[in-house]
PDB file of C-alpha atoms in Angstrom:
ATOM      1  CA  SER A   1     -15.159   5.066   8.011  1.00 49.00           C
ATOM      2  CA  GLN A   2     -13.061   4.693   4.754  1.00 70.00           C
ATOM      3  CA  GLU A   3     -11.403   7.690   3.562  1.00 87.00           C
ATOM      4  CA  LEU A   4     -10.406   6.703   0.095  1.00 93.00           C
ATOM      5  CA  GLU A   5     -13.456   4.780  -1.726  1.00 94.00           C
ATOM      6  CA  GLN A   6     -12.741   3.001  -4.915  1.00 95.00           C
ATOM      7  CA  SER A   7     -14.832   2.040  -7.509  1.00 94.00           C
ATOM      8  CA  PRO A   8     -15.742  -0.334  -9.055  1.00 95.00           C
ATOM      9  CA  GLN A   9     -15.244  -3.161  -6.164  1.00 92.00           C
ATOM     10  CA  SER A  10     -14.259  -5.521  -9.088  1.00 94.00           C
ATOM     11  CA  LEU A  11     -14.636  -5.461 -13.100  1.00 96.00           C
ATOM     12  CA  ILE A  12     -14.365  -8.048 -15.616  1.00 97.00           C
ATOM     13  CA  VAL A  13     -13.329  -6.668 -19.284  1.00 97.00           C
ATOM     14  CA  GLN A  14     -12.695  -8.753 -22.360  1.00 97.00           C
ATOM     15  CA  GLU A  15      -9.227  -8.026 -23.936  1.00 97.00           C
ATOM     16  CA  GLY A  16      -8.449  -4.763 -26.081  1.00 97.00           C
ATOM     17  CA  LYS A  17     -11.717  -3.069 -24.264  1.00 97.00           C
ATOM     18  CA  ASN A  18     -11.035   0.374 -22.580  1.00 97.00           C
ATOM     19  CA  LEU A  19     -11.750   0.729 -19.033  1.00 97.00           C
ATOM     20  CA  THR A  20     -12.015   3.361 -16.367  1.00 97.00           C
ATOM     21  CA  ILE A  21     -11.638   3.039 -11.965  1.00 97.00           C
ATOM     22  CA  ASN A  22     -12.007   5.673  -9.625  1.00 96.00           C
ATOM     23  CA  CYS A  23     -10.872   7.224  -6.270  1.00 95.00           C
ATOM     24  CA  THR A  24     -12.580   9.452  -4.416  1.00 94.00           C
ATOM     25  CA  SER A  25     -11.216  11.267  -1.200  1.00 91.00           C
ATOM     26  CA  SER A  26     -13.495  12.370   1.656  1.00 88.00           C
ATOM     27  CA  LYS A  27     -10.812  14.356   2.719  1.00 84.00           C
ATOM     28  CA  THR A  28      -8.998  17.215   0.364  1.00 80.00           C
ATOM     29  CA  LEU A  29      -6.475  15.649  -1.875  1.00 78.00           C
ATOM     30  CA  TYR A  30      -2.736  17.227  -2.115  1.00 75.00           C
ATOM     31  CA  GLY A  31      -1.318  14.276  -3.823  1.00 82.00           C
ATOM     32  CA  LEU A  32      -2.515  10.478  -5.389  1.00 91.00           C
ATOM     33  CA  TYR A  33      -0.604   7.476  -5.947  1.00 94.00           C
ATOM     34  CA  TRP A  34      -1.636   4.720  -8.139  1.00 96.00           C
ATOM     35  CA  TYR A  35      -0.474   1.274  -6.934  1.00 96.00           C
ATOM     36  CA  LYS A  36      -0.503  -2.025  -8.687  1.00 96.00           C
ATOM     37  CA  GLN A  37      -0.697  -5.510  -7.250  1.00 95.00           C
ATOM     38  CA  LYS A  38      -0.561  -9.122  -8.902  1.00 91.00           C
ATOM     39  CA  TYR A  39      -2.020 -11.565  -6.715  1.00 84.00           C
ATOM     40  CA  GLY A  40       0.669 -12.957  -3.848  1.00 83.00           C
ATOM     41  CA  GLU A  41       2.590  -9.951  -4.649  1.00 89.00           C
ATOM     42  CA  GLY A  42       3.686  -6.973  -3.145  1.00 90.00           C
ATOM     43  CA  LEU A  43       2.345  -3.471  -4.140  1.00 94.00           C
ATOM     44  CA  ILE A  44       4.232  -1.932  -7.624  1.00 94.00           C
ATOM     45  CA  PHE A  45       4.177   2.013  -7.563  1.00 94.00           C
ATOM     46  CA  LEU A  46       2.265   3.153 -11.281  1.00 95.00           C
ATOM     47  CA  MET A  47       2.069   6.885 -10.814  1.00 93.00           C
ATOM     48  CA  MET A  48       1.508  10.165  -8.612  1.00 93.00           C
ATOM     49  CA  LEU A  49      -0.788  12.779  -9.225  1.00 92.00           C
ATOM     50  CA  GLN A  50       0.393  16.374  -7.084  1.00 86.00           C
ATOM     51  CA  LYS A  51      -2.116  19.212  -8.918  1.00 79.00           C
ATOM     52  CA  GLY A  52      -5.581  19.336  -9.781  1.00 80.00           C
ATOM     53  CA  GLY A  53      -6.134  18.897 -13.389  1.00 84.00           C
ATOM     54  CA  GLU A  54      -2.340  16.630 -13.620  1.00 89.00           C
ATOM     55  CA  GLU A  55      -2.787  13.995 -16.378  1.00 92.00           C
ATOM     56  CA  LYS A  56      -0.048  11.534 -16.261  1.00 93.00           C
ATOM     57  CA  SER A  57       0.246   8.118 -18.755  1.00 93.00           C
ATOM     58  CA  HIS A  58       2.812   4.993 -18.544  1.00 87.00           C
ATOM     59  CA  GLU A  59       2.159   3.177 -21.795  1.00 87.00           C
ATOM     60  CA  LYS A  60      -1.503   2.115 -21.932  1.00 93.00           C
ATOM     61  CA  ILE A  61      -2.407   3.322 -18.388  1.00 96.00           C
ATOM     62  CA  THR A  62      -3.305   7.210 -18.037  1.00 97.00           C
ATOM     63  CA  ALA A  63      -4.448   8.835 -14.603  1.00 96.00           C
ATOM     64  CA  LYS A  64      -5.972  11.896 -13.916  1.00 94.00           C
ATOM     65  CA  LEU A  65      -6.603  14.231 -10.787  1.00 92.00           C
ATOM     66  CA  ASP A  66      -9.769  16.137 -10.378  1.00 89.00           C
ATOM     67  CA  GLU A  67      -9.052  18.556  -7.099  1.00 81.00           C
ATOM     68  CA  LYS A  68     -12.485  20.243  -6.817  1.00 84.00           C
ATOM     69  CA  LYS A  69     -14.072  16.528  -7.152  1.00 81.00           C
ATOM     70  CA  GLN A  70     -11.463  14.942  -4.565  1.00 89.00           C
ATOM     71  CA  GLN A  71     -11.264  12.363  -7.146  1.00 92.00           C
ATOM     72  CA  SER A  72      -8.479  10.576  -9.352  1.00 94.00           C
ATOM     73  CA  SER A  73      -9.518   8.109 -12.182  1.00 95.00           C
ATOM     74  CA  LEU A  74      -7.275   5.990 -13.785  1.00 97.00           C
ATOM     75  CA  HIS A  75      -8.208   4.569 -17.470  1.00 97.00           C
ATOM     76  CA  ILE A  76      -6.558   2.232 -19.295  1.00 97.00           C
ATOM     77  CA  THR A  77      -6.611   1.889 -22.852  1.00 97.00           C
ATOM     78  CA  ALA A  78      -6.762  -1.504 -25.073  1.00 97.00           C
ATOM     79  CA  SER A  79      -6.721  -3.999 -21.444  1.00 97.00           C
ATOM     80  CA  GLN A  80      -4.658  -6.734 -21.792  1.00 96.00           C
ATOM     81  CA  PRO A  81      -4.270  -9.575 -19.652  1.00 95.00           C
ATOM     82  CA  SER A  82      -1.069  -8.041 -18.144  1.00 94.00           C
ATOM     83  CA  HIS A  83      -3.104  -5.353 -16.610  1.00 96.00           C
ATOM     84  CA  ALA A  84      -5.362  -7.766 -14.797  1.00 96.00           C
ATOM     85  CA  GLY A  85      -4.490  -7.439 -10.672  1.00 96.00           C
ATOM     86  CA  ILE A  86      -5.669  -5.300  -8.126  1.00 95.00           C
ATOM     87  CA  TYR A  87      -5.649  -1.525  -8.326  1.00 96.00           C
ATOM     88  CA  LEU A  88      -5.170   0.724  -5.142  1.00 96.00           C
ATOM     89  CA  CYS A  89      -5.562   4.685  -4.516  1.00 95.00           C
ATOM     90  CA  GLY A  90      -3.047   6.266  -1.433  1.00 94.00           C
ATOM     91  CA  ALA A  91      -3.093   9.530  -0.548  1.00 90.00           C
ATOM     92  CA  ASP A  92      -1.629  11.501   2.853  1.00 83.00           C
ATOM     93  CA  ILE A  93      -4.527  12.230   4.819  1.00 78.00           C
ATOM     94  CA  ASN A  94      -3.828  13.483   8.104  1.00 74.00           C
ATOM     95  CA  SER A  95       0.202  12.801   7.823  1.00 72.00           C
ATOM     96  CA  LYS A  96      -0.298   9.183   7.036  1.00 76.00           C
ATOM     97  CA  LEU A  97      -0.248   7.431   3.453  1.00 82.00           C
ATOM     98  CA  THR A  98      -4.169   5.790   4.111  1.00 88.00           C
ATOM     99  CA  PHE A  99      -4.960   3.274   1.055  1.00 93.00           C
ATOM    100  CA  GLY A 100      -7.967   2.713  -0.420  1.00 93.00           C
ATOM    101  CA  LYS A 101      -9.831  -1.189  -0.417  1.00 93.00           C
ATOM    102  CA  GLY A 102      -8.643  -1.710  -4.108  1.00 94.00           C
ATOM    103  CA  ILE A 103     -10.067  -2.880  -7.098  1.00 95.00           C
ATOM    104  CA  THR A 104     -10.003  -6.516  -8.414  1.00 95.00           C
ATOM    105  CA  LEU A 105      -9.471  -6.618 -12.346  1.00 97.00           C
ATOM    106  CA  SER A 106      -9.451  -9.250 -14.825  1.00 97.00           C
ATOM    107  CA  VAL A 107      -9.021  -9.424 -18.702  1.00 96.00           C
ATOM    108  CA  ARG A 108     -10.694 -12.053 -20.035  1.00 95.00           C
ATOM    109  CA  PRO A 109      -8.625 -13.250 -23.273  1.00 91.00           C
TER     110      PRO A 109
ATOM    111  CA  ASP B   1      13.960  -5.427  -6.546  1.00 50.00           C
ATOM    112  CA  ALA B   2      16.216  -6.754  -3.815  1.00 59.00           C
ATOM    113  CA  GLY B   3      16.047  -3.786  -2.181  1.00 93.00           C
ATOM    114  CA  ILE B   4      13.760  -4.370   0.740  1.00 96.00           C
ATOM    115  CA  THR B   5      13.493  -7.923   1.757  1.00 96.00           C
ATOM    116  CA  GLN B   6      10.781  -9.425   4.597  1.00 97.00           C
ATOM    117  CA  SER B   7      11.435 -12.406   6.580  1.00 97.00           C
ATOM    118  CA  PRO B   8       9.746 -14.956   7.035  1.00 97.00           C
ATOM    119  CA  ARG B   9       7.724 -14.776   3.683  1.00 97.00           C
ATOM    120  CA  HIS B  10       5.142 -17.338   4.939  1.00 97.00           C
ATOM    121  CA  LYS B  11       4.569 -18.399   9.131  1.00 97.00           C
ATOM    122  CA  VAL B  12       2.198 -20.980  10.574  1.00 98.00           C
ATOM    123  CA  THR B  13       1.730 -19.973  14.844  1.00 97.00           C
ATOM    124  CA  GLU B  14      -0.592 -21.203  17.228  1.00 97.00           C
ATOM    125  CA  THR B  15      -2.489 -18.567  19.319  1.00 97.00           C
ATOM    126  CA  GLY B  16      -0.683 -17.090  22.259  1.00 97.00           C
ATOM    127  CA  THR B  17       2.544 -16.901  20.851  1.00 97.00           C
ATOM    128  CA  PRO B  18       5.400 -14.566  19.972  1.00 97.00           C
ATOM    129  CA  VAL B  19       5.867 -13.901  16.374  1.00 98.00           C
ATOM    130  CA  THR B  20       8.271 -11.624  15.102  1.00 98.00           C
ATOM    131  CA  LEU B  21       8.725 -10.319  11.645  1.00 98.00           C
ATOM    132  CA  ARG B  22      11.412  -9.052   9.606  1.00 98.00           C
ATOM    133  CA  CYS B  23      11.918  -5.965   7.245  1.00 98.00           C
ATOM    134  CA  HIS B  24      15.428  -5.415   5.750  1.00 98.00           C
ATOM    135  CA  GLN B  25      16.086  -2.579   3.078  1.00 97.00           C
ATOM    136  CA  THR B  26      19.369  -1.008   1.347  1.00 96.00           C
ATOM    137  CA  GLU B  27      17.948   1.670   0.531  1.00 93.00           C
ATOM    138  CA  ASN B  28      18.775   4.013   3.242  1.00 93.00           C
ATOM    139  CA  HIS B  29      15.281   5.175   3.487  1.00 93.00           C
ATOM    140  CA  ARG B  30      14.466   7.334   6.362  1.00 93.00           C
ATOM    141  CA  TYR B  31      11.161   5.969   6.382  1.00 93.00           C
ATOM    142  CA  MET B  32       9.270   2.489   7.060  1.00 95.00           C
ATOM    143  CA  TYR B  33       5.869   0.982   7.492  1.00 95.00           C
ATOM    144  CA  TRP B  34       4.158  -1.862   8.565  1.00 97.00           C
ATOM    145  CA  TYR B  35       0.811  -2.569   6.863  1.00 96.00           C
ATOM    146  CA  ARG B  36      -1.523  -5.167   6.729  1.00 97.00           C
ATOM    147  CA  GLN B  37      -3.643  -6.358   4.286  1.00 95.00           C
ATOM    148  CA  ASP B  38      -7.292  -8.247   4.710  1.00 94.00           C
ATOM    149  CA  PRO B  39     -10.135  -9.027   2.261  1.00 88.00           C
ATOM    150  CA  GLY B  40     -12.464  -6.332   2.945  1.00 85.00           C
ATOM    151  CA  HIS B  41     -10.644  -4.178   4.687  1.00 88.00           C
ATOM    152  CA  GLY B  42      -7.837  -3.729   2.449  1.00 87.00           C
ATOM    153  CA  LEU B  43      -4.301  -2.076   3.097  1.00 92.00           C
ATOM    154  CA  ARG B  44      -4.011  -0.692   6.705  1.00 93.00           C
ATOM    155  CA  LEU B  45      -1.023   1.219   8.314  1.00 93.00           C
ATOM    156  CA  ILE B  46      -0.051  -0.824  11.822  1.00 96.00           C
ATOM    157  CA  HIS B  47       3.430   1.184  13.031  1.00 96.00           C
ATOM    158  CA  TYR B  48       5.642   3.262  11.044  1.00 94.00           C
ATOM    159  CA  SER B  49       9.266   4.847  11.771  1.00 95.00           C
ATOM    160  CA  TYR B  50      10.691   7.975  10.653  1.00 92.00           C
ATOM    161  CA  GLY B  51      13.834   7.141  11.677  1.00 93.00           C
ATOM    162  CA  VAL B  52      16.523   5.048  14.232  1.00 95.00           C
ATOM    163  CA  LYS B  53      14.578   4.480  17.162  1.00 93.00           C
ATOM    164  CA  ASP B  54      11.736   6.677  16.008  1.00 95.00           C
ATOM    165  CA  THR B  55       8.126   5.030  15.794  1.00 96.00           C
ATOM    166  CA  ASP B  56       4.625   5.923  15.642  1.00 94.00           C
ATOM    167  CA  LYS B  57       1.538   4.210  15.655  1.00 94.00           C
ATOM    168  CA  GLY B  58      -1.006   4.049  12.517  1.00 92.00           C
ATOM    169  CA  GLU B  59      -4.700   3.004  12.593  1.00 89.00           C
ATOM    170  CA  VAL B  60      -4.628  -0.759  13.722  1.00 95.00           C
ATOM    171  CA  SER B  61      -1.619  -0.882  16.514  1.00 96.00           C
ATOM    172  CA  ASP B  62      -3.122  -2.761  19.072  1.00 96.00           C
ATOM    173  CA  GLY B  63      -1.299  -5.726  19.402  1.00 96.00           C
ATOM    174  CA  TYR B  64       1.318  -4.970  17.697  1.00 98.00           C
ATOM    175  CA  SER B  65       4.548  -3.328  18.945  1.00 97.00           C
ATOM    176  CA  VAL B  66       7.998  -2.144  16.318  1.00 98.00           C
ATOM    177  CA  SER B  67      11.351  -1.604  16.754  1.00 97.00           C
ATOM    178  CA  ARG B  68      14.133  -0.031  14.750  1.00 97.00           C
ATOM    179  CA  SER B  69      17.321   0.057  16.229  1.00 96.00           C
ATOM    180  CA  LYS B  70      19.410   0.420  12.980  1.00 96.00           C
ATOM    181  CA  THR B  71      18.180   2.294   9.800  1.00 96.00           C
ATOM    182  CA  GLU B  72      18.200  -0.641   7.712  1.00 97.00           C
ATOM    183  CA  ASP B  73      16.068  -2.959   9.592  1.00 98.00           C
ATOM    184  CA  PHE B  74      12.154  -2.524  11.414  1.00 98.00           C
ATOM    185  CA  LEU B  75      10.470  -4.931  13.404  1.00 98.00           C
ATOM    186  CA  LEU B  76       7.476  -6.167  13.554  1.00 98.00           C
ATOM    187  CA  THR B  77       6.206  -7.977  16.945  1.00 98.00           C
ATOM    188  CA  LEU B  78       3.019  -9.747  17.639  1.00 97.00           C
ATOM    189  CA  GLU B  79       3.668 -10.284  21.855  1.00 93.00           C
ATOM    190  CA  SER B  80       0.927 -12.590  21.643  1.00 96.00           C
ATOM    191  CA  ALA B  81      -1.018 -13.607  18.590  1.00 97.00           C
ATOM    192  CA  THR B  82      -4.706 -13.866  17.981  1.00 97.00           C
ATOM    193  CA  SER B  83      -6.337 -15.593  14.731  1.00 97.00           C
ATOM    194  CA  SER B  84      -7.737 -12.072  14.574  1.00 97.00           C
ATOM    195  CA  GLN B  85      -3.993 -10.842  13.428  1.00 98.00           C
ATOM    196  CA  THR B  86      -3.795 -13.717  10.512  1.00 98.00           C
ATOM    197  CA  SER B  87      -3.188 -11.252   7.335  1.00 97.00           C
ATOM    198  CA  VAL B  88      -0.397 -10.846   4.721  1.00 97.00           C
ATOM    199  CA  TYR B  89       1.370  -8.030   6.155  1.00 98.00           C
ATOM    200  CA  PHE B  90       3.752  -5.781   4.041  1.00 97.00           C
ATOM    201  CA  CYS B  91       7.176  -3.806   4.924  1.00 97.00           C
ATOM    202  CA  ALA B  92       7.501  -0.568   3.022  1.00 95.00           C
ATOM    203  CA  ILE B  93       9.497   2.012   2.407  1.00 95.00           C
ATOM    204  CA  SER B  94      10.135   5.491   1.511  1.00 91.00           C
ATOM    205  CA  ASP B  95      12.185   8.911   1.363  1.00 85.00           C
ATOM    206  CA  PRO B  96       9.710  11.798   1.239  1.00 80.00           C
ATOM    207  CA  VAL B  97      10.920  14.649  -0.373  1.00 77.00           C
ATOM    208  CA  GLY B  98       9.053  17.725   0.901  1.00 68.00           C
ATOM    209  CA  GLY B  99       7.155  17.562   4.241  1.00 62.00           C
ATOM    210  CA  PRO B 100       3.535  16.676   4.325  1.00 59.00           C
ATOM    211  CA  PRO B 101       0.871  16.809   2.629  1.00 57.00           C
ATOM    212  CA  SER B 102       1.543  17.993  -0.280  1.00 58.00           C
ATOM    213  CA  GLY B 103       5.669  16.302  -0.401  1.00 64.00           C
ATOM    214  CA  ALA B 104       6.053  13.671  -2.801  1.00 75.00           C
ATOM    215  CA  ASN B 105       5.894  10.213  -0.323  1.00 84.00           C
ATOM    216  CA  VAL B 106       6.379   7.313  -3.287  1.00 89.00           C
ATOM    217  CA  LEU B 107       6.648   3.905  -0.864  1.00 92.00           C
ATOM    218  CA  THR B 108       8.185   0.919  -2.161  1.00 93.00           C
ATOM    219  CA  PHE B 109       6.648  -2.138  -0.681  1.00 95.00           C
ATOM    220  CA  GLY B 110       8.296  -6.035  -0.292  1.00 95.00           C
ATOM    221  CA  ALA B 111       6.902  -9.285  -1.115  1.00 95.00           C
ATOM    222  CA  GLY B 112       4.715  -9.576   1.689  1.00 96.00           C
ATOM    223  CA  SER B 113       4.882 -12.284   4.998  1.00 97.00           C
ATOM    224  CA  ARG B 114       1.674 -14.526   4.883  1.00 97.00           C
ATOM    225  CA  LEU B 115       1.007 -15.080   9.065  1.00 98.00           C
ATOM    226  CA  THR B 116      -1.685 -18.013  10.030  1.00 98.00           C
ATOM    227  CA  VAL B 117      -2.304 -17.932  13.741  1.00 98.00           C
ATOM    228  CA  LEU B 118      -4.485 -20.903  14.413  1.00 96.00           C
TER     229      LEU B 118
END
């Protein structure tokens, strides 16, 4: 069973549009990590959220952690082609860092 | 980032042959991990190490072994490669702050090793 579910599976947006992707856990979240991966490359750390209600931003990307819902959302404002890639969420579950399957984001110029 | 390197980056081998992938770090991080990434399955933990000669299994450890004789090197070995082990393998390192589950554990990933088993 998948302990971290990401939705949607994939997303295509027009450049300039806003978008939100989600990561939902089947277990209590004590911390949530967002990573980005470009095709054929390794994962790059984006943000870490550790407290319920916490919100962090980096450039045009904002991530929030809803501890009660065991969910995190990642919002991109005014998407650009550079935002394209695979977004993965990860969490410490049973003392091991577990990842979701990832969401593939395509941004059309 | 040159702090973590994987070798080889690409390898094609035949079923039944042994394969070793190497992960080398220059960051002196305590933890090292091997993941595999497959379509439809995402990133899955194979083995990890929390110190020299200290290793533990992940969720997909069958058919794999690891060794860590030095802080900087973590080897993943497929004793007898099978086609189901065709995948992209990622090494990662971390130096967790505080213990699980609420401690911070940010991973730095290598560029990946693409393995094809024919």
